Short mmCIF file of C-alpha atoms and ligand atoms in Angstrom, two decimals:
data_model
loop_
_atom_site.label_atom_id
_atom_site.label_comp_id
_atom_site.label_asym_id
_atom_site.label_seq_id
_atom_site.Cartn_x
_atom_site.Cartn_y
_atom_site.Cartn_z
CA MET S 1 98.69 87.39 104.62
CA LYS S 2 98.03 84.54 102.32
CA MET S 3 101.06 82.77 100.54
CA GLY S 4 102.05 84.60 97.51
CA GLU S 5 99.91 87.59 98.20
CA LYS S 6 101.96 90.70 97.66
CA LYS S 7 102.49 93.21 100.66
CA ASP S 8 101.74 96.84 100.46
CA ILE S 9 105.32 98.20 100.45
CA ARG S 10 104.13 101.24 102.36
CA LYS S 11 103.15 99.19 105.41
CA LEU S 12 107.06 98.79 106.00
CA SER S 13 108.84 101.28 108.14
CA LEU S 14 112.15 102.64 106.79
CA GLU S 15 114.10 100.26 109.18
CA GLU S 16 112.02 97.20 107.77
CA LEU S 17 112.66 98.19 104.09
CA GLN S 18 116.37 98.59 104.85
CA GLU S 19 116.30 95.11 106.45
CA PHE S 20 114.52 93.88 103.34
CA PHE S 21 117.23 95.28 100.96
CA LEU S 22 119.92 93.94 103.09
CA ALA S 23 118.47 90.32 103.08
CA GLU S 24 118.31 90.76 99.17
CA GLY S 25 122.07 91.42 99.22
CA ASP S 26 121.71 95.07 98.23
CA LYS S 27 122.71 98.08 100.12
CA LYS S 28 120.69 99.72 103.02
CA PHE S 29 120.93 102.95 101.05
CA ARG S 30 118.65 101.55 98.38
CA ALA S 31 115.87 101.54 100.92
CA ASN S 32 116.29 105.16 101.56
CA GLN S 33 115.95 106.09 97.85
CA VAL S 34 112.85 103.87 97.55
CA TYR S 35 111.30 105.26 100.63
CA ASP S 36 111.76 108.75 99.30
CA TRP S 37 109.96 107.86 96.16
CA LEU S 38 107.22 106.33 98.03
CA TRP S 39 106.86 109.19 100.64
CA ASN S 40 108.23 112.40 99.66
CA LYS S 41 107.47 112.10 95.98
CA SER S 42 104.38 109.88 96.45
CA LEU S 43 104.98 107.77 93.42
CA LYS S 44 102.32 105.20 92.33
CA ASN S 45 104.45 103.08 90.19
CA PHE S 46 107.72 101.17 90.65
CA ASP S 47 108.47 101.79 87.14
CA ASP S 48 108.83 105.68 87.55
CA MET S 49 111.59 105.09 90.23
CA THR S 50 114.25 106.20 87.75
CA ASN S 51 117.31 105.96 90.02
CA ILE S 52 116.57 102.33 90.76
CA SER S 53 117.83 99.63 88.41
CA LEU S 54 115.38 97.70 86.15
CA SER S 55 116.19 94.51 87.88
CA THR S 56 115.64 95.90 91.31
CA ARG S 57 112.26 97.45 90.11
CA GLU S 58 111.29 94.02 88.87
CA MET S 59 112.13 92.38 92.16
CA LEU S 60 110.06 95.03 94.19
CA LYS S 61 107.10 94.35 91.75
CA ALA S 62 107.32 90.60 92.44
CA ASN S 63 107.27 91.27 96.10
CA PHE S 64 105.06 94.38 96.76
CA THR S 65 102.21 96.50 95.63
CA ILE S 66 101.72 100.29 96.12
CA ASN S 67 98.10 100.67 97.29
CA HIS S 68 97.74 104.35 96.37
CA LEU S 69 94.27 105.63 96.60
CA LYS S 70 92.46 107.04 93.55
CA VAL S 71 90.40 110.26 93.41
CA ASP S 72 87.19 108.85 92.03
CA LEU S 73 85.18 111.84 91.69
CA MET S 74 86.08 115.36 92.14
CA GLN S 75 83.50 118.20 92.62
CA HIS S 76 83.97 121.97 92.60
CA SER S 77 81.96 124.26 94.62
CA SER S 78 80.96 127.82 93.47
CA ASP S 79 82.98 129.20 96.35
CA GLY S 80 86.20 127.48 95.07
CA THR S 81 85.97 124.43 97.65
CA ILE S 82 86.86 121.10 95.97
CA LYS S 83 85.58 117.72 97.32
CA ASN S 84 87.31 114.46 96.50
CA ALA S 85 85.63 111.17 96.69
CA VAL S 86 88.68 108.89 97.06
CA LYS S 87 88.55 105.18 96.27
CA LEU S 88 90.52 102.87 98.57
CA TYR S 89 92.29 99.64 97.67
CA ASP S 90 89.17 97.63 98.81
CA ASP S 91 86.85 99.96 96.79
CA LYS S 92 85.58 101.59 99.86
CA ILE S 93 85.05 105.45 99.44
CA VAL S 94 85.96 108.38 101.76
CA GLU S 95 85.82 112.04 101.14
CA SER S 96 88.24 114.86 101.64
CA VAL S 97 87.87 118.55 101.02
CA LEU S 98 90.25 121.54 99.89
CA ILE S 99 89.13 124.70 101.43
CA PRO S 100 90.65 127.79 99.91
CA THR S 101 90.65 131.25 101.54
CA SER S 102 92.71 134.34 100.71
CA LYS S 103 95.44 133.39 103.25
CA ARG S 104 95.31 129.53 103.43
CA ILE S 105 94.66 126.46 101.67
CA THR S 106 93.28 123.80 104.05
CA ALA S 107 92.94 120.11 103.51
CA CYS S 108 90.00 118.40 105.49
CA VAL S 109 90.84 114.70 105.70
CA SER S 110 88.91 111.73 106.87
CA SER S 111 90.19 109.16 109.40
CA GLN S 112 87.55 106.32 109.23
CA VAL S 113 85.30 104.94 106.55
CA GLY S 114 82.03 105.89 108.10
CA CYS S 115 81.83 106.72 111.89
CA SER S 116 80.77 104.79 114.97
CA LEU S 117 79.52 107.71 116.78
CA ASP S 118 75.86 108.89 116.57
CA CYS S 119 75.91 112.57 116.65
CA ASN S 120 72.45 113.13 115.56
CA PHE S 121 73.14 116.27 113.38
CA CYS S 122 75.96 114.76 111.39
CA ALA S 123 75.42 113.03 107.99
CA THR S 124 78.44 110.76 108.49
CA ALA S 125 76.94 109.23 111.53
CA ARG S 126 74.35 107.66 109.25
CA LEU S 127 77.01 105.47 107.44
CA LYS S 128 78.19 103.70 110.40
CA ARG S 129 81.90 102.79 110.82
CA MET S 130 83.16 100.35 108.22
CA ARG S 131 86.87 100.44 109.06
CA ASN S 132 89.73 102.56 110.09
CA LEU S 133 91.94 104.16 107.56
CA ASN S 134 95.56 103.10 107.31
CA PRO S 135 98.25 105.67 107.72
CA ASP S 136 99.04 105.73 103.97
CA GLU S 137 95.37 106.29 103.14
CA ILE S 138 95.21 109.47 105.45
CA TYR S 139 98.62 110.71 104.05
CA ASP S 140 97.48 110.04 100.49
CA GLN S 141 94.26 112.12 101.00
CA VAL S 142 96.72 115.09 101.90
CA VAL S 143 98.91 114.53 98.86
CA ALA S 144 95.95 114.58 96.45
CA ILE S 145 94.97 117.77 98.02
CA LYS S 146 98.36 119.20 98.00
CA ASP S 147 98.40 118.54 94.27
CA GLU S 148 95.05 120.04 93.53
CA ALA S 149 96.15 123.33 95.46
CA GLU S 150 99.24 123.51 93.12
CA LYS S 151 97.22 122.62 90.03
CA TYR S 152 94.03 124.81 90.46
CA PHE S 153 95.30 127.61 92.71
CA GLN S 154 99.13 127.73 92.08
CA ARG S 155 99.50 127.76 95.87
CA PRO S 156 100.92 125.53 98.39
CA LEU S 157 98.84 123.50 100.99
CA THR S 158 99.06 125.45 104.24
CA ASN S 159 96.81 123.52 106.72
CA ILE S 160 95.40 120.35 107.48
CA VAL S 161 92.25 119.57 109.66
CA PHE S 162 90.96 116.08 110.68
CA MET S 163 87.43 117.23 110.42
CA GLY S 164 86.39 114.84 107.71
CA MET S 165 84.65 111.50 108.21
CA GLY S 166 85.22 109.45 111.34
CA GLU S 167 86.49 109.98 114.84
CA PRO S 168 90.41 110.40 114.57
CA LEU S 169 90.79 109.36 118.41
CA LEU S 170 89.16 106.01 117.59
CA ASN S 171 91.84 105.32 115.09
CA TYR S 172 94.65 106.99 117.17
CA ALA S 173 97.64 104.90 116.17
CA ASN S 174 97.12 105.44 112.35
CA VAL S 175 96.34 108.90 112.72
CA ILE S 176 99.51 109.63 114.65
CA SER S 177 101.67 107.60 112.13
CA ALA S 178 100.14 109.57 109.26
CA ILE S 179 100.89 112.85 111.11
CA ASP S 180 104.52 111.76 111.82
CA LYS S 181 104.86 111.17 107.96
CA ILE S 182 103.22 114.45 107.08
CA THR S 183 105.61 116.30 109.42
CA ALA S 184 108.72 114.49 108.57
CA PRO S 185 111.28 116.07 106.28
CA GLU S 186 111.39 112.87 104.28
CA GLY S 187 107.60 112.98 104.06
CA LEU S 188 105.77 116.26 103.38
CA GLY S 189 107.61 118.36 105.91
CA MET S 190 104.74 120.39 107.10
CA ALA S 191 104.73 121.92 110.53
CA ALA S 192 102.64 120.29 113.40
CA ARG S 193 101.22 123.60 114.40
CA ARG S 194 99.50 123.77 110.90
CA ILE S 195 97.56 120.53 111.86
CA THR S 196 94.39 120.39 113.77
CA LEU S 197 92.68 117.32 115.14
CA SER S 198 89.05 117.54 115.77
CA THR S 199 87.42 115.09 118.16
CA VAL S 200 84.09 114.63 120.11
CA GLY S 201 86.25 114.53 122.90
CA ILE S 202 87.34 111.06 124.47
CA PRO S 203 88.92 111.97 127.81
CA LYS S 204 91.13 108.97 128.01
CA MET S 205 92.57 109.55 124.61
CA ILE S 206 92.97 113.35 125.18
CA LYS S 207 95.16 112.47 128.27
CA LYS S 208 97.04 110.12 126.02
CA MET S 209 97.68 112.66 123.46
CA ALA S 210 99.04 115.03 126.16
CA ASP S 211 101.37 112.23 127.56
CA ASP S 212 102.65 111.65 124.02
CA GLU S 213 103.49 115.40 123.76
CA VAL S 214 101.86 115.72 120.42
CA LYS S 215 102.76 119.13 118.66
CA PHE S 216 99.47 119.55 116.69
CA ASN S 217 96.32 121.50 117.55
CA LEU S 218 93.37 120.28 119.33
CA ALA S 219 89.64 121.16 118.59
CA ILE S 220 86.63 119.79 120.51
CA SER S 221 83.28 119.49 118.99
CA LEU S 222 81.47 120.81 122.02
CA HIS S 223 78.14 122.14 120.91
CA SER S 224 76.81 122.25 124.47
CA ALA S 225 78.47 122.65 127.92
CA ILE S 226 75.13 121.26 129.57
CA ASN S 227 74.98 117.65 129.94
CA SER S 228 71.39 116.87 129.05
CA THR S 229 71.58 119.02 125.89
CA ARG S 230 74.87 117.54 124.78
CA SER S 231 73.79 113.95 125.40
CA ARG S 232 70.90 114.57 123.22
CA LEU S 233 73.05 115.82 120.34
CA MET S 234 76.10 113.46 121.00
CA PRO S 235 75.37 110.09 122.75
CA ILE S 236 78.98 109.77 123.61
CA ASN S 237 78.34 112.43 126.24
CA ASP S 238 76.68 109.83 128.32
CA LYS S 239 80.01 107.84 128.46
CA SER S 240 82.00 110.93 129.16
CA PRO S 241 80.11 113.94 130.50
CA VAL S 242 81.34 117.58 130.29
CA GLU S 243 83.13 117.27 133.69
CA GLU S 244 85.17 114.47 132.67
CA LEU S 245 85.93 116.13 129.33
CA ALA S 246 86.94 119.34 131.24
CA ASP S 247 89.23 117.18 133.50
CA SER S 248 91.10 115.87 130.55
CA LEU S 249 91.48 119.15 128.86
CA LYS S 250 92.99 120.63 132.16
CA TYR S 251 95.42 117.74 131.97
CA TRP S 252 96.00 118.41 128.35
CA TYR S 253 96.86 122.14 128.99
CA HIS S 254 98.95 121.48 132.00
CA LYS S 255 101.11 119.08 129.99
CA THR S 256 101.20 120.91 126.62
CA GLN S 257 100.37 124.57 127.31
CA ARG S 258 98.37 124.53 124.12
CA LYS S 259 95.02 126.39 123.80
CA VAL S 260 92.17 124.33 122.49
CA THR S 261 89.33 125.40 120.20
CA TYR S 262 85.75 124.66 120.80
CA GLU S 263 83.64 123.94 117.84
CA TYR S 264 80.11 125.06 118.38
CA VAL S 265 76.89 124.92 116.39
CA ILE S 266 73.89 127.01 117.56
CA TRP S 267 70.65 125.36 116.93
CA ASP S 268 67.21 127.01 116.91
CA GLY S 269 65.25 125.82 120.08
CA ILE S 270 68.21 123.55 121.29
CA ASN S 271 70.98 125.68 122.53
CA ASP S 272 70.17 129.27 121.40
CA ASP S 273 69.35 130.65 124.75
CA GLU S 274 71.30 132.59 127.34
CA GLU S 275 71.47 129.58 129.74
CA HIS S 276 73.50 127.61 127.14
CA ALA S 277 75.78 130.63 126.31
CA LEU S 278 76.52 131.30 129.93
CA ALA S 279 77.30 127.56 130.42
CA LEU S 280 79.61 127.77 127.43
CA ALA S 281 81.44 130.92 128.84
CA LYS S 282 81.93 129.09 132.18
CA PHE S 283 83.33 125.97 130.32
CA CYS S 284 85.80 128.11 128.45
CA LYS S 285 87.36 129.45 131.83
CA HIS S 286 88.66 125.94 132.61
CA ILE S 287 91.71 126.39 130.24
CA PRO S 288 92.90 128.92 127.64
CA SER S 289 90.57 128.42 124.84
CA LYS S 290 88.73 130.02 121.93
CA VAL S 291 85.39 129.25 120.30
CA ASN S 292 84.41 128.69 116.62
CA ILE S 293 80.81 129.16 116.18
CA ILE S 294 80.07 127.07 113.04
CA GLN S 295 77.05 127.28 110.88
CA TYR S 296 74.83 124.41 110.66
CA ASN S 297 74.94 122.60 107.51
CA PRO S 298 71.40 121.07 107.00
CA ILE S 299 71.50 117.21 106.33
CA ASP S 300 67.90 116.62 105.78
CA GLU S 301 64.50 118.23 106.61
CA GLY S 302 65.01 117.05 110.19
CA GLU S 303 64.74 118.42 113.60
CA PHE S 304 67.81 120.58 113.38
CA ARG S 305 67.58 124.25 112.14
CA GLN S 306 70.28 127.04 112.31
CA ALA S 307 69.64 129.51 114.95
CA SER S 308 68.74 133.12 114.34
CA GLN S 309 71.31 135.70 113.84
CA GLU S 310 70.30 137.47 117.11
CA ALA S 311 71.22 134.10 119.00
CA VAL S 312 74.61 134.05 117.42
CA ASP S 313 75.05 137.74 118.37
CA MET S 314 74.00 137.02 121.90
CA TYR S 315 76.60 134.32 122.16
CA VAL S 316 79.33 136.45 120.74
CA ARG S 317 78.25 139.15 123.15
CA ILE S 318 78.42 136.93 126.11
CA LEU S 319 81.74 135.27 125.33
CA GLU S 320 83.57 138.43 124.26
CA GLY S 321 82.08 140.33 127.32
CA ARG S 322 84.11 137.58 129.33
CA GLY S 323 87.37 137.98 127.38
CA ILE S 324 86.87 134.74 125.38
CA VAL S 325 87.78 134.78 121.64
CA ALA S 326 84.72 133.81 119.54
CA LYS S 327 84.90 133.64 115.67
CA VAL S 328 81.82 133.07 113.66
CA ARG S 329 82.77 130.82 110.63
CA LYS S 330 81.07 130.82 107.42
CA SER S 331 80.30 127.48 105.89
CA ARG S 332 82.11 126.37 102.77
CA GLY S 333 81.16 123.97 99.88
CA GLN S 334 77.53 123.57 101.01
CA ASP S 335 76.41 123.24 97.26
CA ILE S 336 78.49 120.15 96.76
CA ASP S 337 77.69 118.50 100.27
CA ALA S 338 81.29 119.32 101.29
CA ALA S 339 80.71 121.42 104.45
CA CYS S 340 81.13 120.25 107.99
CA GLY S 341 78.94 117.14 108.80
CA GLN S 342 77.71 116.76 105.15
CA LEU S 343 80.27 114.07 104.23
CA ALA S 344 78.19 110.99 103.33
CA ASN S 345 79.15 109.54 99.97
CA LYS S 346 76.17 110.81 98.70
CA ASN S 347 77.12 110.29 95.05
CA GLU S 348 77.93 106.70 95.68
CA VAL S 349 74.49 106.15 97.54
CA ALA S 350 72.79 107.88 94.70
CA GLU S 351 74.03 105.33 92.18
CA ILE S 352 73.05 102.26 94.17
N1 SAH I 401 84.54 113.12 114.69
C1 SAH I 401 85.38 114.50 114.69
C2 SAH I 401 85.51 115.02 113.34
C3 SAH I 401 84.55 115.12 112.26
S1 SAH I 401 83.12 116.23 112.24
C4 SAH I 401 84.57 115.49 115.54
O1 SAH I 401 83.35 115.29 116.02
O2 SAH I 401 85.03 116.53 115.83
C5 SAH I 401 83.84 117.84 112.07
C6 SAH I 401 83.10 118.82 112.65
O3 SAH I 401 81.89 119.28 111.97
C7 SAH I 401 82.66 118.73 114.11
O4 SAH I 401 82.93 119.85 114.82
C8 SAH I 401 81.26 118.35 113.93
O5 SAH I 401 80.56 118.38 115.22
C9 SAH I 401 80.67 119.43 112.98
N2 SAH I 401 79.51 118.89 112.37
C10 SAH I 401 79.03 117.65 112.07
N3 SAH I 401 77.86 117.68 111.41
C11 SAH I 401 77.63 119.07 111.29
C12 SAH I 401 76.64 119.70 110.47
N4 SAH I 401 75.68 119.16 109.92
N5 SAH I 401 76.76 120.95 110.43
C13 SAH I 401 77.88 121.67 110.96
N6 SAH I 401 78.80 121.13 111.57
C14 SAH I 401 78.73 119.84 111.66
#
């Protein structure tokens, strides 16, 4: 930090804030009040902290900023889905999505600006990774969607999925810190079992999560259980092939006793045959799991096309026939490029 530059107050832990107030000759308790405004109430201005004296507020303003993100553009889909383009303190933009169903309102949040992985079917991959999001930037995306759920649907936010831009396991510390705040009573008080982290599957990090005894759910973007096909779709598979992924998932299950979900798109001419379906069924037997078959959301006129209904039915028949739960998921928010794999700051790109 340069001399005289103000620090983002939300970078401080509660303990650090307490130390700050004690050093200022104030009470430790003052830190708890300020912390509550910052996290539980998500205030964006020191002036709104009504139980803090004017002189203390001025002192805070002289020392700190609150780098809250701003919703730059909000788009409404005909199916109720809302996409936020949120501007960060350094003017970078990420997207997050509110997905309403009859039972749930889900926030789909980003963990990085862009993405360093090169999954060939994903629009975010074309942006390249610019930087990791800070814990408060992840937290604020959730708060923005929580507010929109209350405003537009008069319903509470019920679920959070890390399925927006970026690979959460390549920004692990910040994602965990954000989840800690989201689940803490002095944060949003949401139950960890309502949170799902989706990953391409980085074995070392899956084992670390198991060791850390995380309480949220794990989803793996599998798309193929055959190495040659998976490597073609997701180059990360060259570094960690499906056998290694399976080993890490066994470790995860052994430690956590938690089922995993496999996300799976079926593409025409790529993985729409019986051989791939049988390989998936076999992979599912490693540990208790279920499969979400997700519809492909086209990102251009390229080589990928959604498989036929017959191929989807064949997969469901093969999986269910072997006692594996398989759900076919409809795509949401496609008309505003808010569906899985479509987040690519298109509006920003269009303006350049
Ligand atoms: N990096 C994480 C989270 C972001 S992607 C991960 O890979 O899991 C969220 C989900 O959308 C993943 O399952 C991903 O494989 C899927 N996805 C990406 N592009 C897609 C597309 N064009 N159509 C449908 N799903 C897509």
